[in-house]
Short mmCIF file of C-alpha atoms in Angstrom, two decimals:
data_model
loop_
_atom_site.label_atom_id
_atom_site.label_comp_id
_atom_site.label_asym_id
_atom_site.label_seq_id
_atom_site.Cartn_x
_atom_site.Cartn_y
_atom_site.Cartn_z
CA MET A 233 -88.45 -17.41 -69.55
CA VAL A 234 -87.38 -18.92 -72.86
CA SER A 235 -87.31 -22.81 -72.70
CA ASN A 236 -84.40 -24.94 -73.68
CA TYR A 237 -84.36 -26.76 -76.81
CA LEU A 238 -83.95 -30.21 -75.41
CA LEU A 239 -85.11 -33.14 -77.18
CA LEU A 240 -87.41 -34.89 -74.66
CA GLU A 241 -89.92 -36.49 -76.79
CA GLU A 242 -87.58 -39.28 -77.57
CA PRO A 243 -86.29 -40.49 -74.02
CA ILE A 244 -82.50 -41.64 -74.21
CA ARG A 245 -81.78 -45.12 -73.18
CA MET A 246 -79.20 -44.89 -70.20
CA ALA A 247 -77.14 -47.53 -71.63
CA SER A 248 -76.57 -45.53 -74.64
CA ILE A 249 -74.89 -42.85 -72.72
CA LEU A 250 -72.08 -44.96 -72.32
CA GLU A 251 -71.68 -45.45 -75.90
CA PRO A 252 -68.54 -43.89 -77.36
CA SER A 253 -69.09 -40.94 -79.63
CA LYS A 254 -68.55 -41.45 -83.44
CA PRO A 255 -65.43 -39.36 -84.83
CA SER A 256 -66.33 -36.90 -87.42
CA PHE A 257 -64.73 -34.49 -89.66
CA PHE A 258 -66.79 -31.69 -88.02
CA PRO A 259 -66.07 -32.11 -84.45
CA ALA A 260 -68.91 -29.91 -83.17
CA MET A 261 -71.45 -27.59 -85.11
CA THR A 262 -70.71 -24.93 -82.12
CA LYS A 263 -67.33 -23.33 -82.55
CA ILE A 264 -64.67 -22.44 -80.39
CA VAL A 265 -62.69 -19.16 -80.06
CA GLY A 266 -59.55 -19.60 -78.42
CA THR A 267 -57.43 -16.88 -76.77
CA LEU A 268 -53.72 -17.13 -78.02
CA GLY A 269 -50.89 -16.27 -75.40
CA PRO A 270 -47.97 -17.25 -73.47
CA ASN A 271 -49.00 -21.15 -73.26
CA SER A 272 -50.43 -21.17 -76.57
CA ARG A 273 -48.35 -19.10 -79.26
CA SER A 274 -45.99 -21.69 -80.52
CA VAL A 275 -46.73 -23.41 -83.92
CA GLU A 276 -46.80 -26.82 -82.30
CA ILE A 277 -49.51 -25.98 -79.86
CA ILE A 278 -51.30 -23.58 -81.94
CA SER A 279 -51.52 -26.61 -84.65
CA GLY A 280 -52.75 -28.74 -81.98
CA CYS A 281 -55.52 -26.13 -81.00
CA LEU A 282 -56.57 -26.06 -84.91
CA LYS A 283 -57.03 -29.68 -84.86
CA ALA A 284 -58.81 -29.99 -81.73
CA GLY A 285 -61.50 -27.48 -83.11
CA MET A 286 -60.54 -23.83 -82.73
CA SER A 287 -61.69 -21.80 -85.61
CA VAL A 288 -61.37 -18.54 -84.26
CA ALA A 289 -58.05 -17.05 -82.76
CA ARG A 290 -58.58 -14.11 -80.40
CA PHE A 291 -55.85 -11.55 -79.71
CA ASP A 292 -56.55 -9.71 -76.25
CA PHE A 293 -54.70 -6.17 -76.44
CA SER A 294 -55.76 -5.66 -72.57
CA TRP A 295 -52.19 -7.03 -72.35
CA GLY A 296 -49.27 -7.65 -74.58
CA ASP A 297 -47.64 -5.25 -77.31
CA ALA A 298 -48.37 -5.43 -80.96
CA LYS A 299 -44.89 -7.02 -81.48
CA TYR A 300 -45.77 -10.08 -79.12
CA HIS A 301 -49.01 -10.52 -80.73
CA GLN A 302 -47.58 -10.21 -84.48
CA GLU A 303 -45.22 -13.14 -83.68
CA THR A 304 -48.03 -15.06 -82.22
CA LEU A 305 -49.94 -14.48 -85.37
CA GLU A 306 -47.23 -15.32 -87.66
CA ASN A 307 -47.08 -18.52 -85.83
CA LEU A 308 -50.80 -19.15 -86.39
CA SER A 309 -50.33 -18.56 -90.15
CA VAL A 310 -47.57 -21.31 -90.14
CA ALA A 311 -49.90 -23.56 -88.12
CA ILE A 312 -52.87 -22.69 -90.59
CA ARG A 313 -50.67 -23.95 -93.38
CA ALA A 314 -49.41 -26.91 -91.89
CA THR A 315 -52.79 -28.36 -90.93
CA LYS A 316 -54.68 -26.94 -93.68
CA LYS A 317 -57.34 -25.69 -91.21
CA LEU A 318 -59.12 -22.32 -91.87
CA CYS A 319 -58.83 -19.84 -88.91
CA ALA A 320 -60.47 -16.34 -88.42
CA VAL A 321 -58.73 -13.27 -86.60
CA MET A 322 -60.34 -11.67 -83.45
CA LEU A 323 -58.80 -8.30 -82.26
CA ASP A 324 -60.32 -7.89 -78.53
CA THR A 325 -60.00 -4.33 -77.41
CA LEU A 326 -59.05 -2.79 -73.98
CA GLY A 327 -61.79 -0.80 -73.89
CA PRO A 328 -62.86 1.58 -70.89
CA GLU A 329 -61.01 -0.83 -68.55
CA VAL A 330 -59.58 0.29 -65.31
CA LEU A 331 -56.24 -1.57 -64.63
CA LEU A 332 -53.92 -1.92 -61.52
CA VAL A 333 -50.63 -0.56 -62.13
CA ASN A 334 -47.90 -3.03 -60.49
CA LYS A 335 -44.46 -2.18 -62.37
CA SER A 336 -42.66 -4.56 -60.22
CA GLU A 337 -44.87 -7.52 -61.06
CA GLN A 338 -44.27 -8.83 -57.38
CA PRO A 339 -47.30 -10.66 -55.76
CA ILE A 340 -49.26 -8.41 -53.73
CA SER A 341 -50.90 -10.00 -50.56
CA LEU A 342 -54.01 -8.48 -49.32
CA GLU A 343 -55.40 -9.46 -45.75
CA GLU A 344 -59.05 -9.50 -44.70
CA ASP A 345 -60.20 -6.51 -42.79
CA SER A 346 -57.13 -4.17 -43.48
CA LEU A 347 -57.46 -1.07 -45.46
CA VAL A 348 -55.99 -0.29 -49.10
CA ILE A 349 -55.82 3.01 -50.75
CA LEU A 350 -56.58 3.00 -54.70
CA THR A 351 -54.57 6.10 -56.22
CA PRO A 352 -54.47 7.47 -59.91
CA ASP A 353 -50.67 8.23 -59.06
CA GLN A 354 -49.09 5.53 -61.08
CA ASP A 355 -45.49 6.38 -60.22
CA LYS A 356 -45.98 5.05 -56.78
CA GLN A 357 -45.34 1.54 -55.77
CA ALA A 358 -47.82 -1.08 -55.74
CA SER A 359 -47.87 -2.67 -52.12
CA ALA A 360 -50.34 -4.37 -49.47
CA ASN A 361 -51.46 -0.59 -48.33
CA LEU A 362 -51.33 1.30 -51.80
CA LEU A 363 -52.53 0.19 -55.29
CA PRO A 364 -52.07 2.85 -58.20
CA ILE A 365 -54.71 2.48 -60.92
CA ASN A 366 -54.72 3.95 -64.47
CA PHE A 367 -57.88 6.10 -63.89
CA SER A 368 -58.15 9.28 -62.24
CA GLY A 369 -61.76 9.77 -61.94
CA LEU A 370 -62.48 6.54 -59.64
CA SER A 371 -62.92 9.15 -56.78
CA LYS A 372 -65.82 10.97 -58.49
CA ALA A 373 -67.58 7.83 -59.56
CA VAL A 374 -67.93 5.61 -56.18
CA LYS A 375 -69.08 6.50 -52.84
CA LYS A 376 -68.99 4.80 -49.60
CA GLY A 377 -70.15 1.43 -49.63
CA ASP A 378 -69.93 0.38 -53.38
CA ASP A 379 -68.13 -2.68 -54.04
CA ILE A 380 -64.88 -2.95 -55.90
CA PHE A 381 -63.41 -6.22 -57.47
CA ILE A 382 -59.59 -6.53 -58.48
CA GLY A 383 -58.35 -10.03 -60.01
CA GLN A 384 -56.31 -11.32 -62.82
CA TYR A 385 -58.14 -12.08 -66.23
CA LEU A 386 -61.17 -10.83 -63.99
CA PHE A 387 -62.55 -13.02 -61.82
CA THR A 388 -61.95 -16.67 -61.37
CA GLY A 389 -64.17 -16.98 -58.54
CA ASN A 390 -61.08 -18.42 -56.69
CA GLU A 391 -61.05 -16.45 -53.42
CA THR A 392 -57.23 -16.55 -53.18
CA THR A 393 -56.67 -14.61 -56.35
CA SER A 394 -59.34 -12.08 -56.67
CA VAL A 395 -60.08 -9.58 -54.05
CA TRP A 396 -63.54 -7.98 -52.96
CA MET A 397 -63.33 -4.61 -51.47
CA GLU A 398 -65.91 -2.06 -50.07
CA VAL A 399 -65.43 1.63 -50.24
CA SER A 400 -64.65 2.84 -46.76
CA GLU A 401 -64.10 6.92 -47.72
CA VAL A 402 -62.91 9.06 -50.49
CA LYS A 403 -60.15 11.19 -49.96
CA GLY A 404 -59.23 13.74 -52.91
CA GLU A 405 -58.36 11.65 -55.63
CA ASP A 406 -57.97 8.64 -53.38
CA VAL A 407 -60.47 5.92 -52.67
CA VAL A 408 -59.77 4.33 -49.48
CA CYS A 409 -61.27 0.34 -49.27
CA LEU A 410 -61.87 -2.45 -46.62
CA VAL A 411 -60.58 -5.67 -47.95
CA LYS A 412 -63.42 -8.04 -47.60
CA ASN A 413 -61.18 -11.55 -48.36
CA SER A 414 -57.55 -12.42 -47.94
CA ALA A 415 -56.03 -12.94 -51.47
CA THR A 416 -52.61 -12.69 -53.47
CA LEU A 417 -52.61 -10.68 -56.61
CA ALA A 418 -50.18 -12.49 -58.82
CA GLY A 419 -49.02 -12.01 -62.48
CA PRO A 420 -49.02 -9.28 -65.09
CA LEU A 421 -52.59 -8.45 -65.53
CA TYR A 422 -55.07 -6.94 -62.72
CA THR A 423 -58.59 -5.49 -63.58
CA LEU A 424 -60.30 -3.26 -61.54
CA HIS A 425 -64.24 -3.78 -61.68
CA VAL A 426 -66.78 -1.44 -59.75
CA ALA A 427 -70.15 -3.19 -59.77
CA GLY A 428 -72.97 -0.99 -61.15
CA ILE A 429 -70.96 2.11 -61.89
CA HIS A 430 -70.64 4.13 -64.95
CA ILE A 431 -66.94 4.47 -65.80
CA ASP A 432 -66.62 7.94 -67.76
CA LEU A 433 -63.93 6.67 -70.54
CA PRO A 434 -64.91 6.15 -74.14
CA THR A 435 -65.53 2.71 -75.29
CA LEU A 436 -62.99 2.79 -78.05
CA THR A 437 -60.01 4.53 -76.61
CA ASP A 438 -57.15 6.13 -78.30
CA LYS A 439 -54.95 3.09 -77.62
CA ASP A 440 -57.69 1.02 -79.06
CA LYS A 441 -57.60 3.17 -82.02
CA GLY A 442 -53.86 2.95 -82.40
CA VAL A 443 -53.98 -0.95 -82.31
CA ILE A 444 -56.72 -1.04 -84.73
CA SER A 445 -55.21 1.15 -87.48
CA THR A 446 -51.87 -0.32 -87.21
CA TRP A 447 -51.92 -4.16 -86.23
CA GLY A 448 -55.55 -4.44 -87.38
CA VAL A 449 -55.08 -3.13 -90.66
CA ARG A 450 -51.95 -4.84 -91.32
CA ASN A 451 -53.36 -8.12 -90.63
CA LYS A 452 -56.93 -7.73 -92.22
CA ILE A 453 -58.84 -8.66 -88.72
CA ASP A 454 -62.11 -10.46 -89.22
CA PHE A 455 -63.59 -9.62 -86.22
CA LEU A 456 -63.19 -6.52 -83.63
CA SER A 457 -64.26 -7.61 -80.10
CA LEU A 458 -65.48 -4.24 -78.87
CA SER A 459 -65.10 -4.51 -74.92
CA TYR A 460 -67.68 -2.78 -72.61
CA ALA A 461 -70.14 -1.96 -75.40
CA ARG A 462 -72.69 0.33 -73.19
CA ARG A 463 -74.97 1.65 -75.91
CA ALA A 464 -75.99 1.35 -79.71
CA GLU A 465 -73.58 4.59 -80.37
CA ASP A 466 -70.56 2.68 -79.24
CA VAL A 467 -71.09 0.12 -82.20
CA ARG A 468 -71.71 2.98 -84.75
CA HIS A 469 -68.85 4.82 -83.49
CA ALA A 470 -66.48 1.67 -83.90
CA ARG A 471 -67.99 0.91 -87.54
CA GLU A 472 -67.38 4.54 -88.64
CA PHE A 473 -63.84 4.04 -87.65
CA LEU A 474 -63.30 0.95 -89.16
CA SER A 475 -64.82 1.99 -92.67
CA GLY A 476 -62.12 4.77 -93.10
CA LEU A 477 -59.38 1.94 -92.57
CA GLY A 478 -59.24 0.27 -96.19
CA ASP A 479 -60.20 -3.39 -96.06
CA LEU A 480 -61.27 -3.05 -92.35
CA HIS A 481 -64.84 -1.90 -93.76
CA GLN A 482 -65.62 -5.53 -94.03
CA THR A 483 -64.75 -6.42 -90.45
CA GLN A 484 -67.54 -7.59 -88.31
CA ILE A 485 -68.23 -5.94 -84.73
CA TYR A 486 -68.88 -8.09 -81.86
CA ALA A 487 -70.25 -6.21 -78.96
CA LYS A 488 -69.21 -7.34 -75.60
CA ILE A 489 -71.89 -7.02 -72.84
CA GLU A 490 -69.85 -6.77 -69.66
CA ASN A 491 -72.02 -4.59 -67.36
CA VAL A 492 -75.52 -3.45 -66.56
CA GLU A 493 -75.39 -0.48 -68.84
CA GLY A 494 -74.99 -2.63 -71.77
CA LEU A 495 -77.85 -5.15 -70.69
CA MET A 496 -80.06 -2.17 -70.33
CA ASN A 497 -79.35 -1.28 -73.81
CA PHE A 498 -79.13 -4.95 -75.30
CA ASP A 499 -81.74 -4.53 -77.75
CA GLU A 500 -80.43 -1.42 -79.27
CA ILE A 501 -77.02 -2.64 -79.37
CA LEU A 502 -77.86 -6.11 -81.10
CA GLN A 503 -79.54 -4.22 -83.85
CA GLU A 504 -76.26 -2.38 -84.75
CA ALA A 505 -73.66 -5.52 -83.98
CA ASP A 506 -72.78 -7.97 -86.19
CA GLY A 507 -72.80 -10.48 -83.26
CA ILE A 508 -72.68 -10.44 -79.23
CA ILE A 509 -70.26 -11.82 -76.90
CA LEU A 510 -71.76 -12.75 -73.34
CA ALA A 511 -69.06 -11.74 -71.07
CA ARG A 512 -70.15 -13.39 -68.11
CA GLY A 513 -67.08 -12.62 -66.20
CA ASN A 514 -67.43 -8.98 -65.68
CA LEU A 515 -71.07 -9.10 -66.03
CA GLY A 516 -71.52 -11.73 -63.10
CA ILE A 517 -69.94 -9.17 -61.16
CA ASP A 518 -72.79 -6.44 -61.97
CA LEU A 519 -75.53 -9.12 -61.77
CA PRO A 520 -76.60 -11.06 -58.72
CA PRO A 521 -75.26 -14.72 -59.44
CA GLU A 522 -79.02 -15.99 -59.39
CA LYS A 523 -79.70 -13.69 -62.42
CA VAL A 524 -76.80 -14.56 -64.65
CA PHE A 525 -78.77 -17.66 -66.31
CA LEU A 526 -81.55 -15.59 -67.14
CA TYR A 527 -79.68 -13.04 -68.77
CA GLN A 528 -77.90 -15.87 -70.86
CA LYS A 529 -80.95 -17.44 -72.01
CA GLU A 530 -82.62 -14.26 -72.91
CA ALA A 531 -79.64 -12.56 -74.73
CA ILE A 532 -78.90 -15.88 -76.68
CA TYR A 533 -82.67 -16.35 -77.62
CA LYS A 534 -82.81 -12.74 -79.08
CA CYS A 535 -79.62 -13.09 -80.85
CA ASN A 536 -80.96 -16.44 -82.31
CA LEU A 537 -83.95 -14.81 -83.86
CA ALA A 538 -82.26 -11.93 -85.19
CA GLY A 539 -80.02 -14.32 -86.90
CA LYS A 540 -76.68 -13.00 -85.04
CA PRO A 541 -74.11 -15.30 -83.61
CA ALA A 542 -74.11 -15.34 -79.66
CA VAL A 543 -70.70 -16.11 -78.09
CA VAL A 544 -70.43 -17.47 -74.60
CA THR A 545 -67.47 -16.84 -72.19
CA ARG A 546 -66.12 -18.27 -68.73
CA VAL A 547 -67.14 -21.91 -69.10
CA VAL A 548 -64.45 -24.21 -67.87
CA ASP A 549 -62.23 -21.71 -65.78
CA SER A 550 -61.15 -24.70 -63.83
CA MET A 551 -59.20 -26.11 -67.03
CA THR A 552 -56.85 -23.26 -66.46
CA ASP A 553 -54.93 -25.67 -64.13
CA ASN A 554 -56.59 -28.96 -64.61
CA LEU A 555 -56.83 -31.56 -67.35
CA ARG A 556 -60.76 -31.99 -66.58
CA PRO A 557 -63.35 -29.51 -66.20
CA THR A 558 -65.79 -29.82 -63.10
CA ARG A 559 -69.15 -31.62 -63.40
CA ALA A 560 -70.70 -28.13 -63.26
CA GLU A 561 -68.48 -26.50 -65.86
CA ALA A 562 -69.21 -29.67 -68.52
CA THR A 563 -73.11 -29.20 -67.75
CA ASP A 564 -72.47 -25.27 -68.32
CA VAL A 565 -70.84 -25.88 -71.85
CA ALA A 566 -73.83 -28.25 -72.68
CA ASN A 567 -76.62 -25.64 -71.60
CA ALA A 568 -74.79 -22.93 -73.34
CA VAL A 569 -75.11 -25.10 -76.54
CA LEU A 570 -78.92 -25.80 -75.73
CA ASP A 571 -79.65 -22.41 -75.19
CA GLY A 572 -78.51 -21.80 -78.62
CA SER A 573 -75.21 -20.22 -78.53
CA ASP A 574 -73.09 -20.30 -81.76
CA ALA A 575 -69.55 -20.20 -80.18
CA ILE A 576 -67.65 -20.98 -76.67
CA LEU A 577 -64.90 -18.26 -76.23
CA LEU A 578 -62.01 -19.76 -73.89
CA GLY A 579 -59.59 -16.96 -72.66
CA ALA A 580 -57.49 -17.76 -69.50
CA GLU A 581 -57.97 -21.48 -70.60
CA THR A 582 -56.04 -21.08 -73.37
CA LEU A 583 -54.13 -17.81 -72.94
CA ARG A 584 -52.25 -19.12 -69.87
CA GLY A 585 -53.84 -22.42 -69.11
CA LEU A 586 -51.63 -25.53 -68.89
CA TYR A 587 -53.80 -27.51 -71.01
CA PRO A 588 -54.87 -25.49 -73.98
CA VAL A 589 -55.35 -28.24 -76.94
CA GLU A 590 -57.02 -30.44 -74.31
CA THR A 591 -59.27 -27.87 -73.25
CA ILE A 592 -60.39 -26.87 -76.85
CA SER A 593 -60.97 -30.70 -77.43
CA THR A 594 -63.03 -31.58 -74.33
CA VAL A 595 -65.23 -28.41 -74.90
CA GLY A 596 -65.95 -29.44 -78.61
CA LYS A 597 -66.77 -33.13 -77.24
CA ILE A 598 -69.33 -31.79 -75.09
CA CYS A 599 -70.68 -29.43 -77.65
CA ALA A 600 -70.87 -32.27 -79.86
CA GLU A 601 -72.93 -34.41 -77.68
CA ALA A 602 -75.50 -31.52 -76.68
CA GLU A 603 -76.13 -30.88 -80.31
CA LYS A 604 -77.47 -34.45 -80.41
CA VAL A 605 -80.37 -33.62 -78.29
CA TYR A 606 -81.11 -30.15 -79.42
CA ASN A 607 -84.57 -29.97 -80.41
CA GLN A 608 -84.33 -28.46 -83.82
CA ASP A 609 -87.92 -28.90 -84.74
CA VAL A 610 -89.11 -26.60 -81.91
CA TYR A 611 -86.42 -24.09 -82.74
CA PHE A 612 -87.14 -24.18 -86.30
CA LYS A 613 -91.06 -23.41 -85.60
CA LYS A 614 -90.33 -20.53 -83.55
CA ALA A 615 -88.03 -19.09 -85.91
CA VAL A 616 -90.34 -19.27 -88.81
CA LYS A 617 -92.92 -17.77 -86.56
CA HIS A 618 -91.04 -14.95 -85.42
CA VAL A 619 -90.14 -14.13 -88.95
CA GLY A 620 -93.81 -13.89 -89.90
CA GLU A 621 -95.24 -13.43 -93.32
CA PRO A 622 -94.79 -12.13 -95.83
CA MET A 623 -91.31 -13.47 -95.68
CA THR A 624 -88.40 -11.70 -97.71
CA HIS A 625 -87.18 -13.67 -100.56
CA MET A 626 -83.88 -14.70 -98.87
CA GLU A 627 -85.61 -15.93 -95.66
CA ALA A 628 -88.23 -17.86 -97.62
CA ILE A 629 -85.31 -19.59 -99.57
CA ALA A 630 -83.18 -19.95 -96.41
CA SER A 631 -86.19 -21.85 -94.46
CA SER A 632 -87.19 -23.87 -97.26
CA ALA A 633 -83.41 -25.26 -97.88
CA VAL A 634 -83.42 -26.17 -94.32
CA ARG A 635 -86.83 -27.78 -94.08
CA ALA A 636 -86.21 -29.62 -97.13
CA ALA A 637 -83.01 -31.15 -95.74
CA ILE A 638 -84.78 -32.18 -92.77
CA LYS A 639 -87.47 -33.82 -94.57
CA VAL A 640 -85.39 -35.93 -96.97
CA LYS A 641 -82.50 -36.35 -94.12
CA ALA A 642 -79.86 -34.72 -96.18
CA SER A 643 -76.38 -35.31 -94.80
CA ILE A 644 -75.35 -31.62 -95.73
CA ILE A 645 -76.61 -28.47 -97.09
CA ILE A 646 -74.31 -26.68 -99.77
CA CYS A 647 -74.89 -22.94 -100.24
CA PHE A 648 -73.35 -20.85 -103.15
CA THR A 649 -72.89 -17.32 -101.59
CA SER A 650 -70.65 -14.50 -102.55
CA SER A 651 -71.36 -12.25 -99.49
CA GLY A 652 -72.04 -14.93 -96.93
CA ARG A 653 -75.40 -13.60 -96.13
CA ALA A 654 -77.39 -16.58 -97.47
CA ALA A 655 -75.33 -19.08 -95.85
CA ARG A 656 -75.77 -17.20 -92.52
CA LEU A 657 -79.51 -17.10 -93.05
CA ILE A 658 -79.72 -20.80 -93.58
CA ALA A 659 -77.51 -21.39 -90.47
CA LYS A 660 -80.06 -19.11 -88.48
CA TYR A 661 -82.66 -21.87 -88.81
CA ARG A 662 -80.21 -24.21 -86.94
CA PRO A 663 -80.45 -27.36 -89.43
CA THR A 664 -79.19 -30.78 -87.82
CA MET A 665 -76.62 -31.07 -90.56
CA PRO A 666 -73.41 -29.21 -91.52
CA VAL A 667 -73.98 -26.25 -93.84
CA LEU A 668 -71.02 -26.04 -96.30
CA SER A 669 -70.98 -22.29 -97.41
CA VAL A 670 -69.08 -22.18 -100.89
CA VAL A 671 -68.14 -18.49 -101.23
CA ILE A 672 -67.56 -17.39 -104.56
CA PRO A 673 -65.01 -14.87 -105.07
CA ARG A 674 -65.75 -11.44 -106.85
CA LEU A 675 -63.59 -9.55 -108.87
CA LYS A 676 -63.13 -5.83 -108.16
CA THR A 677 -61.05 -2.94 -109.20
CA ASN A 678 -60.29 0.59 -107.54
CA GLN A 679 -58.79 1.72 -111.31
CA LEU A 680 -55.40 0.79 -109.83
CA THR A 681 -55.45 -2.58 -109.13
CA TRP A 682 -57.79 -5.77 -109.43
CA THR A 683 -58.64 -7.80 -106.27
CA PHE A 684 -60.72 -10.59 -105.49
CA THR A 685 -63.12 -10.70 -102.45
CA GLY A 686 -64.30 -13.52 -100.81
CA ALA A 687 -61.51 -14.33 -98.01
CA PHE A 688 -63.19 -12.07 -95.37
CA GLU A 689 -66.63 -13.70 -96.03
CA ALA A 690 -65.32 -17.17 -95.83
CA ARG A 691 -63.64 -16.75 -92.49
CA GLN A 692 -66.50 -14.70 -90.87
CA SER A 693 -68.50 -17.75 -91.14
CA LEU A 694 -66.18 -19.69 -88.95
CA ILE A 695 -67.97 -18.18 -85.55
CA VAL A 696 -71.51 -19.18 -86.86
CA ARG A 697 -72.85 -22.48 -85.59
CA GLY A 698 -72.97 -25.24 -88.15
CA LEU A 699 -71.47 -23.27 -90.91
CA PHE A 700 -68.31 -24.47 -92.76
CA PRO A 701 -66.62 -22.33 -95.16
CA MET A 702 -64.95 -23.18 -98.45
CA LEU A 703 -63.55 -20.45 -100.80
CA ALA A 704 -64.11 -21.35 -104.50
CA ASP A 705 -61.62 -21.00 -107.38
CA PRO A 706 -61.40 -17.33 -108.34
CA ARG A 707 -62.15 -18.07 -111.79
CA HIS A 708 -65.14 -18.82 -111.28
CA ALA A 709 -67.33 -15.60 -111.44
CA ALA A 710 -70.00 -14.78 -108.85
CA GLU A 711 -72.23 -14.23 -111.74
CA SER A 712 -71.59 -17.98 -113.16
CA THR A 713 -73.15 -19.84 -115.94
CA SER A 714 -74.98 -23.03 -115.26
CA ALA A 715 -71.82 -24.89 -116.46
CA THR A 716 -69.31 -23.28 -114.01
CA ASN A 717 -72.02 -23.70 -111.17
CA GLU A 718 -72.02 -27.50 -111.91
CA SER A 719 -68.21 -27.41 -111.93
CA VAL A 720 -68.19 -25.84 -108.24
CA LEU A 721 -70.70 -28.11 -107.00
CA LYS A 722 -68.78 -31.01 -108.00
CA VAL A 723 -65.82 -29.59 -106.03
CA ALA A 724 -67.89 -29.08 -103.17
CA LEU A 725 -69.25 -32.55 -103.05
CA ASP A 726 -65.65 -33.96 -103.67
CA HIS A 727 -64.65 -32.06 -100.64
CA GLY A 728 -67.83 -33.35 -98.69
CA LYS A 729 -66.84 -37.03 -99.72
CA ALA A 730 -62.98 -36.70 -98.81
CA SER A 731 -64.19 -35.38 -95.43
CA GLY A 732 -66.32 -38.18 -94.82
CA VAL A 733 -69.38 -35.97 -94.43
CA ILE A 734 -71.03 -37.42 -97.62
CA LYS A 735 -71.33 -40.91 -98.69
CA SER A 736 -72.88 -43.15 -101.53
CA HIS A 737 -76.61 -42.68 -102.14
CA ASP A 738 -76.64 -39.60 -99.50
CA ARG A 739 -78.88 -36.68 -100.12
CA VAL A 740 -77.72 -33.26 -100.69
CA VAL A 741 -79.71 -29.88 -100.70
CA VAL A 742 -77.95 -27.41 -102.64
CA CYS A 743 -78.84 -23.59 -102.41
CA GLN A 744 -77.70 -21.51 -105.72
CA LYS A 745 -78.59 -18.57 -107.84
CA VAL A 746 -79.38 -19.29 -111.27
CA GLY A 747 -79.76 -16.33 -113.35
CA ASP A 748 -81.96 -13.98 -111.35
CA ALA A 749 -83.46 -16.69 -109.39
CA SER A 750 -82.51 -18.30 -106.36
CA VAL A 751 -82.95 -22.29 -106.58
CA VAL A 752 -83.21 -25.01 -103.64
CA LYS A 753 -82.51 -28.45 -105.18
CA ILE A 754 -82.24 -31.91 -103.89
CA ILE A 755 -79.71 -34.11 -105.46
CA GLU A 756 -79.05 -37.92 -104.84
CA LEU A 757 -75.55 -39.07 -104.97
CA GLU A 758 -74.57 -42.36 -107.17
CA ASP A 759 -71.92 -44.82 -106.39
#
């Protein structure tokens, strides 16, 4: 099993644990993805989320219509301008998700040891004896003894809001189940999950395609969260679909691994996707509880060495209703950071939680503390060894920049990039200091209009650990001269000074192109 990168060579003084943390412009190197919804869609709350550390806003299309999400997104745009905090947009697809249809939205109370029928007849009224679902193939997919789970924002683990059932018999298209625990299903969203069973629905549904080609195109989404990715072909199909939608050919695809099928095909999915979301809520049902941590550690390790972001979900569920996380949850967040995750994704905690801003702030503080004891030296050696020799030109430059920054104790690494790839490669080696990615826009034309690229590339770094973007002035071309390079560098240094991350006499490592050559240089700031 892969070991944690915990800095044990320098034991921590117990008294130092009580010392207050120092404030920083960069609250944490680990990023936070916040899901916006009923309790987090006003300009005021979204502004608070941005200030607290949210860098990616997730729009979950398993509920709510395009109009509702558009209003939320417009509030996000206002909040971004007001706070001057850059934020990326992630569209989360419904995918092949089986839903309970409760048109009345009245709470449904289910009693332990009672029988309930799951039926594909959506015209029937949901009750304690009959639950309509949106999938007609369930009776063909299950057999007696299979486990079925139904819950809101799948599965809090709270025995009173999620129900566990066992298939008793199959009658035509109906499935009769024995209720294993008493529960009340309350709220607008109920998800049905059959443990270890393949659901014969497309990963990218027609409904998903409709949302992406309208709402997604209109808002030039930065990330597509591909729910229930089960094989590499799912990612390839999604990319092919995006490539035909104008600007969305630049949209990055994050594969959500939510069941055993996706786990078994993890390596090939990782190869095709731009990043991975470890959806521990759903996957935690398919896997025995004692196996979840093994999957998390191995999956994040593979993502790290591939240089692709890993996003972990379901870490502070109790903060949906409480102002403080449990001790176990706080430790869980820290362990996700020590395992190497790039970002923490908050779902119900910010979507319908009572304390969205406080949740983001708390998670950010835990991440920052864990980063202080992350053993970068051990990780760096493993990463270099994994890449092997001979290294590619860009890998050699990226690893050299990180090595130099650590040796001279630089306060920041500044990387000039047009595609964002060079900056992501530097971040792959997990430097202990922030990486300021200065994205140089490129001017392009389709023979009708002129446009600048760069905005996508800047926002897409907002999910990568330790990477902080800055969009350069469009007047500085990508193939710039030495004079304009120095001009952009001055702007970047001024930005670092203004934010408090760079001080007089600090050393800064700069990675940039000079002509056809890539150069790593160390500069020491004067008074």
